[in-house]
Short mmCIF file of C-alpha atoms in Angstrom, two decimals:
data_model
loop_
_atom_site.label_atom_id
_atom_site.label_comp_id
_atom_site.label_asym_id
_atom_site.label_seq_id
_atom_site.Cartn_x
_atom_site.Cartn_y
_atom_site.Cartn_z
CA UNK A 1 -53.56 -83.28 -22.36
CA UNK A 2 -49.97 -85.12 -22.55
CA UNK A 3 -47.56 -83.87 -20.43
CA UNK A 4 -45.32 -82.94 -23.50
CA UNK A 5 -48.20 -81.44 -24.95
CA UNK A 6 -48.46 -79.10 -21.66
CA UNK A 7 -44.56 -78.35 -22.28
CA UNK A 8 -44.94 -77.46 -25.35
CA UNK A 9 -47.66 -75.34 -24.56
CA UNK A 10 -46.34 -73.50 -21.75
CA UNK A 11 -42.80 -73.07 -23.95
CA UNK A 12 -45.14 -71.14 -26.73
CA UNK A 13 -47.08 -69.63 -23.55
CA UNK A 14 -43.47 -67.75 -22.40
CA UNK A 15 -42.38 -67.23 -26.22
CA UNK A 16 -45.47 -65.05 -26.44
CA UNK A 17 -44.86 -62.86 -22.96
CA UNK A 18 -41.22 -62.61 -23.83
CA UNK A 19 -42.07 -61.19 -28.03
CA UNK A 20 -44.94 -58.59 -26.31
CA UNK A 21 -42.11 -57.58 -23.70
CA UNK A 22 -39.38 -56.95 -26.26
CA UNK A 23 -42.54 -55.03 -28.16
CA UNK A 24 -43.04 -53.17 -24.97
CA UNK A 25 -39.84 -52.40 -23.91
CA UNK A 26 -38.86 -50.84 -26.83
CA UNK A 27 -41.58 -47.92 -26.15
CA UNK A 28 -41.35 -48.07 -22.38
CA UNK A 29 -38.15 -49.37 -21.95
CA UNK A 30 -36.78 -52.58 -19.58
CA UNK A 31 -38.35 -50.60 -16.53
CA UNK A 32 -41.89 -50.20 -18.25
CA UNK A 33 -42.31 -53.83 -18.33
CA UNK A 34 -45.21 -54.74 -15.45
CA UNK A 35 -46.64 -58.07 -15.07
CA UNK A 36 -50.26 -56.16 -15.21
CA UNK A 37 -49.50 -54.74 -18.50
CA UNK A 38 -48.33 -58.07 -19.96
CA UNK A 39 -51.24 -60.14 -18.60
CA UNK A 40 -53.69 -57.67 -19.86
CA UNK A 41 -52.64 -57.86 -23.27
CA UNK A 42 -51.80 -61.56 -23.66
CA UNK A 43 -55.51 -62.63 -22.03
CA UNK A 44 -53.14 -64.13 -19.28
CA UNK A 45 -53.33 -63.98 -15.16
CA UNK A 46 -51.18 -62.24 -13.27
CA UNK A 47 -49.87 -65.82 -11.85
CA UNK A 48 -49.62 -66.79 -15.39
CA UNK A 49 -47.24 -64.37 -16.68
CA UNK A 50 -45.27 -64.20 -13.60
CA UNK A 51 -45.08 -68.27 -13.13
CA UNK A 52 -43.01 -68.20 -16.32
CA UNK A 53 -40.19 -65.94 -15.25
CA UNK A 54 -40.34 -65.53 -11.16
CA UNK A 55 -39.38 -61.94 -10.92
CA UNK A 56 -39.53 -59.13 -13.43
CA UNK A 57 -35.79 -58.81 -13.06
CA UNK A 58 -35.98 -62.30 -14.95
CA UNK A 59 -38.35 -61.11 -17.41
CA UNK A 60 -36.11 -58.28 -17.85
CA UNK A 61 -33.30 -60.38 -18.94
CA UNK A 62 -35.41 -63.13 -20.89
CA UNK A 63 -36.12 -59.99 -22.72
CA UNK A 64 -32.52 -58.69 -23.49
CA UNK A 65 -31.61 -62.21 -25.06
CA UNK A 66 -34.78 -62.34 -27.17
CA UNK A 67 -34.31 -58.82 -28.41
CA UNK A 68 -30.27 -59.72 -29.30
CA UNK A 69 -31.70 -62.88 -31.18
CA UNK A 70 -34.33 -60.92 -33.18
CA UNK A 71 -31.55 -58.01 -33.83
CA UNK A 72 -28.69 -60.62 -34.98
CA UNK A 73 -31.62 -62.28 -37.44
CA UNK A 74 -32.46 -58.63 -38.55
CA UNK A 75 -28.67 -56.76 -38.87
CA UNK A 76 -26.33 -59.98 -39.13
CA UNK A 77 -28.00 -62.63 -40.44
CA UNK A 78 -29.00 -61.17 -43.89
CA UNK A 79 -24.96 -59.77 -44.53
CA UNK A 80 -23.82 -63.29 -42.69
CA UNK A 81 -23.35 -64.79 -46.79
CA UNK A 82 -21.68 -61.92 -48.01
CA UNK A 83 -17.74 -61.82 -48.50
CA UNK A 84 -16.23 -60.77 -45.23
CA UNK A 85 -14.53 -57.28 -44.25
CA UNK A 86 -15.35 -54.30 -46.13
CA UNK A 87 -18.39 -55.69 -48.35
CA UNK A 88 -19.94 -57.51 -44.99
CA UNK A 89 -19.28 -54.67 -43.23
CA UNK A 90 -21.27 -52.28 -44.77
CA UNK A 91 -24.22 -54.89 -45.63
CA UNK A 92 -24.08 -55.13 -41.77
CA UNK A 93 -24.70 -50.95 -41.58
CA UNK A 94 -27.49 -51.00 -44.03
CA UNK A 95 -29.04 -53.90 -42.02
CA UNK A 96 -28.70 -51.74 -39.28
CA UNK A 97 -30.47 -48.59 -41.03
CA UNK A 98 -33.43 -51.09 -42.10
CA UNK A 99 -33.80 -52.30 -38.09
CA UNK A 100 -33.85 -48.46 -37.15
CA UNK A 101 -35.81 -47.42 -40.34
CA UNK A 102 -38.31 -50.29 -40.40
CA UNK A 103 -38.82 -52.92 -37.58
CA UNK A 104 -41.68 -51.27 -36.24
CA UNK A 105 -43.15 -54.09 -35.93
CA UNK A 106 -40.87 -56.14 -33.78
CA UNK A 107 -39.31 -52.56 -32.02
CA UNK A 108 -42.30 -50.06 -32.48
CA UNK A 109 -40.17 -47.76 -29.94
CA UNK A 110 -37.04 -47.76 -32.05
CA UNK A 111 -33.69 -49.68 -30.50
CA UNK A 112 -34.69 -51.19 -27.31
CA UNK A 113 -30.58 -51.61 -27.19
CA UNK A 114 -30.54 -47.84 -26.91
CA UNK A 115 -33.11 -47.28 -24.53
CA UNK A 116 -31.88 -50.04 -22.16
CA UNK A 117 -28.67 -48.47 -22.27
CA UNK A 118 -29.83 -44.73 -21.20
CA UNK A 119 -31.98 -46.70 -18.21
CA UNK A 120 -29.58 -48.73 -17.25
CA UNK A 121 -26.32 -46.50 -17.67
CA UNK A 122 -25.55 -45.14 -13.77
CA UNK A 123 -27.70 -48.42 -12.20
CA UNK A 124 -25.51 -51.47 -11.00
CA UNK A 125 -26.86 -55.10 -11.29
CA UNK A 126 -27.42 -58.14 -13.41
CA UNK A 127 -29.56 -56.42 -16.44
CA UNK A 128 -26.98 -53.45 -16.36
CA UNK A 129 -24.32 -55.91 -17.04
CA UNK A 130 -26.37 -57.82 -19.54
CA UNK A 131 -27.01 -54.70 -21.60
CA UNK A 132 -23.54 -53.94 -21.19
CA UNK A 133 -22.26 -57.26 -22.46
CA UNK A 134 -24.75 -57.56 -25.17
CA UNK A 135 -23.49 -54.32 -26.44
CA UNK A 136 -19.84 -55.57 -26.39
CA UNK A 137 -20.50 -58.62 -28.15
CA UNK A 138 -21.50 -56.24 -31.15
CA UNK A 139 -18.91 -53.58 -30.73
CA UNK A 140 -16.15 -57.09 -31.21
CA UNK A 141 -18.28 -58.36 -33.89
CA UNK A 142 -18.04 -55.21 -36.50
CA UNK A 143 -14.38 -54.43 -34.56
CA UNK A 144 -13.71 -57.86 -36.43
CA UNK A 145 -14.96 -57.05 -39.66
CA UNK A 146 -12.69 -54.06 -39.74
CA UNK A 147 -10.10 -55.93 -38.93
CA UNK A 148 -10.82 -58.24 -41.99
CA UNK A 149 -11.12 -55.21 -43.98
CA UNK A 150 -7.55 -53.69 -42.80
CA UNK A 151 -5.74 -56.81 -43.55
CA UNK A 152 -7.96 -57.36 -47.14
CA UNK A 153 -6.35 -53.59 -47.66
CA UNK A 154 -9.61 -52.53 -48.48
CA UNK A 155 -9.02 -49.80 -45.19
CA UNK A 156 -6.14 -48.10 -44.70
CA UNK A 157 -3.01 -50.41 -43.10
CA UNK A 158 -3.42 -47.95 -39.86
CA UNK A 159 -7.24 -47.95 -39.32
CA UNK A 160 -7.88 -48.41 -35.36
CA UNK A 161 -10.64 -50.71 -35.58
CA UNK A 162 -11.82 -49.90 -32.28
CA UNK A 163 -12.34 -46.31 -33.55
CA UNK A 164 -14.04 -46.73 -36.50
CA UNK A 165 -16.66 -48.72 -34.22
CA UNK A 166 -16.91 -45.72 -31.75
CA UNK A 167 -17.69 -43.71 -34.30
CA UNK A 168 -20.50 -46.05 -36.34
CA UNK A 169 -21.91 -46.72 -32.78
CA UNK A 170 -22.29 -42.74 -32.27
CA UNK A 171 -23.80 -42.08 -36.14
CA UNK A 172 -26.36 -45.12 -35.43
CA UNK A 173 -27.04 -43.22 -31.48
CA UNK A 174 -27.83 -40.28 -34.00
CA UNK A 175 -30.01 -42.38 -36.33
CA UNK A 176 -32.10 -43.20 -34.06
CA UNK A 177 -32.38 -40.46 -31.88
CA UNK A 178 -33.09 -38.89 -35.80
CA UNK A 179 -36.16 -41.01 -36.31
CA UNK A 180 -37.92 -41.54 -32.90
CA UNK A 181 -37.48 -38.28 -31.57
CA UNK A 182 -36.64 -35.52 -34.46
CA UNK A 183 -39.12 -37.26 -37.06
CA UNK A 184 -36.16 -36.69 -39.19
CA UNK A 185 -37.43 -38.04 -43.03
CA UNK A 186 -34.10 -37.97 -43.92
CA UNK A 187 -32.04 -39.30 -41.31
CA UNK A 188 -31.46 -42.48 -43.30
CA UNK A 189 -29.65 -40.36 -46.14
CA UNK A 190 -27.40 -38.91 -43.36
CA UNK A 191 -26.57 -41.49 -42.07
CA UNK A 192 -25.55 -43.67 -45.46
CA UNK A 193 -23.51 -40.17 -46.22
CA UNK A 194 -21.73 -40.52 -43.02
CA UNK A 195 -21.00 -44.15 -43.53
CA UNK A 196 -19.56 -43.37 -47.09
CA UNK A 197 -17.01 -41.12 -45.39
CA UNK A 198 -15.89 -43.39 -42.79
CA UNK A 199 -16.13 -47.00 -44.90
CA UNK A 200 -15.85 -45.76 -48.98
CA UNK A 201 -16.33 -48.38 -50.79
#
Protein backbone atom coordinates (compact mmCIF):
# COMPACT_ATOMS: atom_id res chain seq x y z
CA UNK A 1 0.00 0.00 0.00
CA UNK A 2 1.26 3.71 -0.99
CA UNK A 3 1.96 5.78 1.67
CA UNK A 4 -0.81 8.27 0.48
CA UNK A 5 -2.98 5.47 0.17
CA UNK A 6 -2.28 4.69 4.09
CA UNK A 7 -3.15 8.58 4.67
CA UNK A 8 -5.96 8.46 3.13
CA UNK A 9 -6.97 5.53 4.84
CA UNK A 10 -6.22 6.41 8.26
CA UNK A 11 -7.99 10.13 7.47
CA UNK A 12 -11.39 7.98 6.62
CA UNK A 13 -10.24 5.60 9.66
CA UNK A 14 -10.65 8.93 12.24
CA UNK A 15 -13.70 10.39 10.10
CA UNK A 16 -15.47 7.20 11.10
CA UNK A 17 -14.51 7.28 15.15
CA UNK A 18 -15.20 10.96 15.18
CA UNK A 19 -19.21 10.47 13.16
CA UNK A 20 -19.90 7.26 15.84
CA UNK A 21 -18.66 9.71 18.72
CA UNK A 22 -20.85 12.65 17.73
CA UNK A 23 -23.65 9.59 17.38
CA UNK A 24 -22.69 8.62 20.85
CA UNK A 25 -22.39 11.63 22.53
CA UNK A 26 -25.54 12.81 21.73
CA UNK A 27 -27.17 9.83 23.93
CA UNK A 28 -24.38 9.67 26.47
CA UNK A 29 -23.07 12.89 26.25
CA UNK A 30 -19.09 14.21 25.80
CA UNK A 31 -18.36 12.18 29.11
CA UNK A 32 -19.96 8.83 27.76
CA UNK A 33 -17.48 8.67 25.08
CA UNK A 34 -14.87 5.55 26.08
CA UNK A 35 -12.30 4.33 23.80
CA UNK A 36 -13.85 0.62 24.60
CA UNK A 37 -17.17 1.62 23.42
CA UNK A 38 -15.83 3.18 20.19
CA UNK A 39 -13.49 0.29 19.30
CA UNK A 40 -16.20 -2.18 19.88
CA UNK A 41 -18.46 -0.76 17.51
CA UNK A 42 -16.11 0.37 14.71
CA UNK A 43 -14.31 -3.41 14.63
CA UNK A 44 -11.23 -1.25 15.76
CA UNK A 45 -8.41 -1.89 18.70
CA UNK A 46 -8.22 -0.08 21.52
CA UNK A 47 -4.67 1.31 20.14
CA UNK A 48 -6.50 2.01 17.02
CA UNK A 49 -9.05 4.34 18.14
CA UNK A 50 -6.92 5.96 20.64
CA UNK A 51 -3.72 6.37 18.11
CA UNK A 52 -5.98 8.76 16.20
CA UNK A 53 -6.73 11.29 18.90
CA UNK A 54 -4.11 10.67 22.01
CA UNK A 55 -6.44 11.35 24.84
CA UNK A 56 -10.20 11.27 25.07
CA UNK A 57 -10.05 14.92 26.03
CA UNK A 58 -8.96 15.18 22.21
CA UNK A 59 -11.60 13.01 21.05
CA UNK A 60 -13.84 15.08 23.04
CA UNK A 61 -13.06 18.14 21.14
CA UNK A 62 -12.58 16.44 17.57
CA UNK A 63 -16.11 15.71 18.44
CA UNK A 64 -17.47 19.27 19.28
CA UNK A 65 -16.09 20.59 15.80
CA UNK A 66 -17.59 17.68 13.86
CA UNK A 67 -20.93 18.04 15.55
CA UNK A 68 -20.82 22.21 14.79
CA UNK A 69 -19.98 21.21 11.07
CA UNK A 70 -22.85 18.68 10.75
CA UNK A 71 -25.28 21.30 12.70
CA UNK A 72 -24.19 24.45 10.41
CA UNK A 73 -24.85 21.92 7.17
CA UNK A 74 -28.23 20.95 8.87
CA UNK A 75 -29.66 24.62 10.46
CA UNK A 76 -27.52 27.19 8.28
CA UNK A 77 -26.64 25.86 5.28
CA UNK A 78 -30.15 25.14 3.80
CA UNK A 79 -31.47 29.12 4.85
CA UNK A 80 -27.66 30.30 3.78
CA UNK A 81 -29.51 31.31 -0.08
CA UNK A 82 -32.34 32.89 1.33
CA UNK A 83 -32.65 36.85 1.55
CA UNK A 84 -31.03 37.92 4.75
CA UNK A 85 -32.73 39.25 8.12
CA UNK A 86 -36.18 38.43 8.82
CA UNK A 87 -36.87 35.76 5.92
CA UNK A 88 -33.25 33.98 6.77
CA UNK A 89 -33.97 34.26 10.08
CA UNK A 90 -36.80 32.28 10.46
CA UNK A 91 -35.66 29.63 7.64
CA UNK A 92 -32.74 29.36 10.17
CA UNK A 93 -35.56 28.45 13.19
CA UNK A 94 -37.34 25.94 11.10
CA UNK A 95 -33.92 24.40 10.24
CA UNK A 96 -33.47 24.28 13.72
CA UNK A 97 -36.99 22.50 14.52
CA UNK A 98 -36.07 19.85 11.63
CA UNK A 99 -32.38 19.13 13.51
CA UNK A 100 -34.40 18.72 16.89
CA UNK A 101 -37.46 17.04 15.16
CA UNK A 102 -35.56 14.77 12.77
CA UNK A 103 -31.72 14.15 12.80
CA UNK A 104 -32.01 11.05 14.55
CA UNK A 105 -29.85 9.76 12.57
CA UNK A 106 -26.81 11.93 12.90
CA UNK A 107 -28.04 13.03 16.86
CA UNK A 108 -30.20 9.95 17.94
CA UNK A 109 -29.95 11.62 21.59
CA UNK A 110 -31.36 14.96 20.52
CA UNK A 111 -28.82 18.25 20.66
CA UNK A 112 -25.52 17.01 21.67
CA UNK A 113 -25.01 21.11 21.97
CA UNK A 114 -27.46 20.86 24.84
CA UNK A 115 -26.23 18.01 26.57
CA UNK A 116 -22.57 19.16 26.41
CA UNK A 117 -23.66 22.25 27.86
CA UNK A 118 -25.56 20.73 31.10
CA UNK A 119 -22.11 18.41 31.51
CA UNK A 120 -19.94 20.83 31.04
CA UNK A 121 -21.70 23.95 32.74
CA UNK A 122 -19.86 24.20 36.51
CA UNK A 123 -16.50 22.13 35.00
CA UNK A 124 -13.45 24.39 33.94
CA UNK A 125 -11.15 23.32 31.00
CA UNK A 126 -10.53 23.21 27.30
CA UNK A 127 -13.96 21.30 26.15
CA UNK A 128 -15.91 23.64 28.63
CA UNK A 129 -14.60 26.53 26.75
CA UNK A 130 -15.09 24.89 23.40
CA UNK A 131 -18.77 24.26 24.11
CA UNK A 132 -18.92 27.61 25.36
CA UNK A 133 -17.45 29.24 22.29
CA UNK A 134 -19.24 27.09 19.88
CA UNK A 135 -22.39 28.25 21.46
CA UNK A 136 -21.37 31.95 21.06
CA UNK A 137 -20.50 31.69 17.59
CA UNK A 138 -24.33 30.86 17.08
CA UNK A 139 -25.83 33.20 19.58
CA UNK A 140 -23.63 36.23 17.10
CA UNK A 141 -24.70 34.50 14.08
CA UNK A 142 -28.76 34.80 14.52
CA UNK A 143 -27.83 38.16 16.89
CA UNK A 144 -26.74 39.27 13.24
CA UNK A 145 -29.63 38.32 11.41
CA UNK A 146 -31.73 40.37 13.76
CA UNK A 147 -29.77 42.98 13.32
CA UNK A 148 -30.34 42.76 9.47
CA UNK A 149 -33.90 42.46 10.20
CA UNK A 150 -34.03 45.78 12.54
CA UNK A 151 -32.31 47.87 10.04
CA UNK A 152 -34.55 46.09 6.88
CA UNK A 153 -37.52 47.48 9.39
CA UNK A 154 -38.93 44.26 9.16
CA UNK A 155 -38.49 44.30 13.45
CA UNK A 156 -39.25 46.98 15.36
CA UNK A 157 -36.41 50.08 15.23
CA UNK A 158 -35.84 49.16 19.17
CA UNK A 159 -35.57 45.31 19.06
CA UNK A 160 -32.44 44.28 21.41
CA UNK A 161 -31.06 41.73 19.28
CA UNK A 162 -29.31 40.14 22.00
CA UNK A 163 -32.75 39.51 23.60
CA UNK A 164 -34.60 38.18 21.04
CA UNK A 165 -31.66 35.47 20.88
CA UNK A 166 -32.01 34.75 24.70
CA UNK A 167 -35.26 34.11 24.25
CA UNK A 168 -35.15 31.71 20.82
CA UNK A 169 -32.18 29.96 22.64
CA UNK A 170 -34.63 29.26 25.77
CA UNK A 171 -37.88 28.14 23.37
CA UNK A 172 -35.32 25.73 21.38
CA UNK A 173 -33.86 24.50 25.38
CA UNK A 174 -37.74 23.79 25.62
CA UNK A 175 -37.98 22.01 22.24
CA UNK A 176 -35.86 19.75 22.98
CA UNK A 177 -36.23 19.05 26.40
CA UNK A 178 -40.14 18.67 24.70
CA UNK A 179 -39.11 15.82 22.46
CA UNK A 180 -36.35 13.74 24.22
CA UNK A 181 -37.69 13.81 27.52
CA UNK A 182 -41.65 14.77 27.58
CA UNK A 183 -42.36 12.70 24.23
CA UNK A 184 -44.18 15.83 23.52
CA UNK A 185 -46.00 15.07 19.74
CA UNK A 186 -46.60 18.47 19.59
CA UNK A 187 -43.75 20.32 20.72
CA UNK A 188 -42.92 21.34 17.15
CA UNK A 189 -46.37 23.29 16.91
CA UNK A 190 -45.35 25.12 20.15
CA UNK A 191 -42.60 25.98 19.32
CA UNK A 192 -43.45 27.52 15.54
CA UNK A 193 -46.39 29.37 17.75
CA UNK A 194 -43.82 30.82 19.95
CA UNK A 195 -41.62 31.85 17.11
CA UNK A 196 -44.65 33.61 15.38
CA UNK A 197 -44.96 35.79 18.47
CA UNK A 198 -41.47 36.78 18.81
CA UNK A 199 -40.45 37.03 14.76
CA UNK A 200 -44.21 37.65 12.84
CA UNK A 201 -43.68 37.56 9.66
Amino acid sequence: MSPRSTVAEARRTRARIIDRSVALASVDGLEGLTIGRLAGDLGLSKAGVLGHFGTKEALQLATLERASALFTALVWDPAAAVEPGLRRLRAVCQGWIDYLEHAREVFPGGCLFTTAAVEFDAHDGPVRRNVARLLMVWRRRLAGEVRLAVAAGELPADTDPEQVVHELTGIYLALNQALQLLRDPLAATRTRRALDRLLPA
